[in-house]
Coordinates of C-alpha atoms in Angstrom, one line a residue:
S1 CA 11.8 6.0 -4.5
V2 CA 14.0 3.4 -3.0
F3 CA 11.2 0.9 -3.3
S4 CA 9.1 0.1 -6.3
H5 CA 6.2 -1.7 -4.6
V6 CA 4.5 -2.1 -1.2
G7 CA 1.8 -4.4 0.2
I8 CA 0.4 -5.4 3.5
A9 CA 1.3 -8.9 4.9
V10 CA -1.6 -10.6 6.6
R11 CA -1.9 -14.0 8.3
L12 CA -5.3 -15.4 7.5
P13 CA -7.3 -18.2 9.2
A14 CA -8.8 -21.2 7.3
P15 CA -9.7 -21.7 4.5
F16 CA -7.0 -19.3 3.3
E17 CA -4.5 -20.2 6.0
G18 CA -1.0 -18.7 6.0
L19 CA 0.7 -15.5 5.1
H20 CA -0.7 -13.5 2.3
V21 CA -0.1 -10.0 0.8
V22 CA -2.8 -7.5 0.0
E23 CA -1.5 -5.4 -2.8
S24 CA -2.7 -3.2 -5.7
V25 CA -1.2 -3.9 -9.1
E26 CA -1.9 -2.9 -12.7
P27 CA -4.2 -3.9 -14.4
V28 CA -5.8 -6.1 -11.7
G29 CA -6.3 -3.7 -8.8
V30 CA -6.4 -4.7 -5.2
R31 CA -5.8 -8.5 -4.7
L32 CA -4.8 -11.1 -2.1
V33 CA -1.7 -13.1 -3.0
P34 CA -0.2 -16.0 -1.1
F35 CA 3.3 -14.9 0.2
A36 CA 4.7 -18.0 -1.5
I37 CA 4.0 -16.4 -4.9
W38 CA 5.9 -13.3 -3.8
E39 CA 8.8 -15.6 -2.8
K40 CA 8.9 -17.1 -6.3
W41 CA 9.8 -13.7 -7.8
R42 CA 13.3 -14.1 -6.2
M43 CA 13.5 -10.5 -5.1
P44 CA 14.6 -9.4 -1.7
I45 CA 11.6 -8.2 0.4
D46 CA 11.9 -5.6 3.1
A47 CA 9.7 -6.3 6.1
Y48 CA 8.2 -3.5 8.3
R49 CA 6.1 -3.8 11.4
V50 CA 3.5 -1.3 12.5
D51 CA 4.7 -0.4 16.0
Q52 CA 2.2 2.5 16.6
F53 CA -0.8 0.2 16.9
T54 CA -2.1 -2.3 19.3
D55 CA -3.2 -5.7 17.8
A56 CA -6.7 -4.1 17.6
G57 CA -5.3 -1.2 15.5
R58 CA -3.5 -3.7 13.2
E59 CA -6.7 -5.5 12.8
V60 CA -8.5 -2.3 11.7
M61 CA -5.7 -1.7 9.2
V62 CA -6.1 -5.3 7.8
R63 CA -9.9 -5.0 7.6
F64 CA -9.5 -1.8 5.6
A65 CA -7.2 -3.6 3.2
L66 CA -9.4 -6.7 2.9
R67 CA -12.5 -4.5 2.2
A68 CA -10.6 -2.9 -0.7
L69 CA -10.1 -6.3 -2.4
G70 CA -11.4 -6.0 -5.9
C71 CA -11.1 -2.2 -6.1
P72 CA -9.5 -1.2 -9.4
Y73 CA -6.0 0.2 -9.8
A74 CA -5.6 4.0 -9.8
S75 CA -6.3 5.7 -13.1
W76 CA -3.7 7.5 -15.2
R77 CA -5.3 10.7 -14.1
Q78 CA -4.5 10.0 -10.5
F79 CA -0.8 9.4 -11.4
V80 CA -0.7 12.7 -13.2
R81 CA -2.3 14.4 -10.3
S82 CA -0.1 12.7 -7.7
W83 CA 3.3 12.7 -9.4
G84 CA 3.2 15.1 -12.3
L85 CA 4.5 18.6 -11.4
I86 CA 2.1 20.3 -13.8
G87 CA -0.8 18.0 -12.7
R88 CA -0.3 18.8 -9.1
R89 CA -0.1 22.6 -9.8
I90 CA -3.3 22.5 -11.9
A91 CA -5.1 20.5 -9.2
K92 CA -4.0 22.9 -6.5
T93 CA -4.9 25.9 -8.5
L94 CA -8.4 24.5 -9.2
G95 CA -8.8 23.4 -5.6
L96 CA -9.2 19.8 -6.6
P97 CA -8.7 17.1 -3.9
A98 CA -5.4 15.2 -3.9
D99 CA -7.2 11.9 -4.6
S100 CA -9.3 11.8 -7.8
D101 CA -11.1 8.6 -6.8
G102 CA -11.1 7.1 -3.3
K103 CA -12.1 3.7 -4.5
R104 CA -9.1 3.2 -6.8
F105 CA -5.6 2.5 -5.4
F106 CA -2.0 2.3 -6.5
C107 CA 0.1 0.2 -4.1
S108 CA 1.5 2.9 -1.8
E109 CA -1.9 4.7 -1.6
L110 CA -3.6 1.4 -0.4
V111 CA -1.0 0.9 2.3
A112 CA -1.0 4.6 3.4
D113 CA -4.8 4.7 3.4
A114 CA -5.0 1.5 5.5
L115 CA -2.5 3.0 8.0
R116 CA -4.4 6.3 8.1
Y117 CA -7.7 4.5 8.6
A118 CA -6.2 2.7 11.6
G119 CA -5.0 6.0 13.1
A120 CA -1.5 6.7 11.9
N121 CA -0.5 10.3 11.3
L122 CA 0.7 10.7 7.8
H123 CA 2.9 13.6 6.5
A124 CA 1.0 13.7 3.2
A125 CA -2.2 12.5 1.5
P126 CA -2.1 8.8 0.8
S127 CA -2.5 9.5 -2.9
R128 CA 0.8 11.5 -2.8
M129 CA 2.9 8.9 -1.1
S130 CA 5.4 6.7 -3.0
P131 CA 6.5 3.3 -1.7
G132 CA 9.6 4.9 -0.4
D133 CA 7.5 7.5 1.5
V134 CA 5.5 4.8 3.1
S135 CA 8.7 3.0 4.3
L136 CA 9.8 6.2 6.1
L137 CA 6.6 6.6 8.1
S138 CA 7.4 6.9 11.8
C139 CA 4.7 4.3 12.7
L140 CA 6.7 1.6 10.8
R141 CA 9.8 -0.2 12.0
H142 CA 12.1 -2.1 9.6
V143 CA 12.5 -5.6 11.0
G144 CA 14.6 -7.2 8.3
R145 CA 15.0 -8.3 4.7
V146 CA 13.7 -11.6 3.4
F147 CA 15.8 -13.3 0.7
P148 CA 13.7 -15.9 -1.1
K149 CA 15.4 -19.2 -1.8

């Protein structure tokens, strides 16, 4: 994948005021991080905008992400099922669902699930999407790259 991580930027009212990112990371799971912390990592950040939705649709997506706060990170079993060739074949043969646990997320699964919940048409199950897959979704438009100071 061209990207190694994705999150959802949200602007929150008081008392959290400002730009934050909802993300899922190991071993913490889904968390809310002030954007200023992302900037401290000194890595370029590609920004995308959801063009397919109205403001109400974006709000639905953000609500989904915020409700996921505190959910654990996806298990190793999910990674094997999502990304391992043998794991995918076994799951398909046994008729197992693509997602082994809908309350655990890896980063791209969280973003794709939030987009799907808000009405986006996805070309794959959220649990099968990499950060690069998410960046290629037709509902997203690349708006630029942020270079932290």
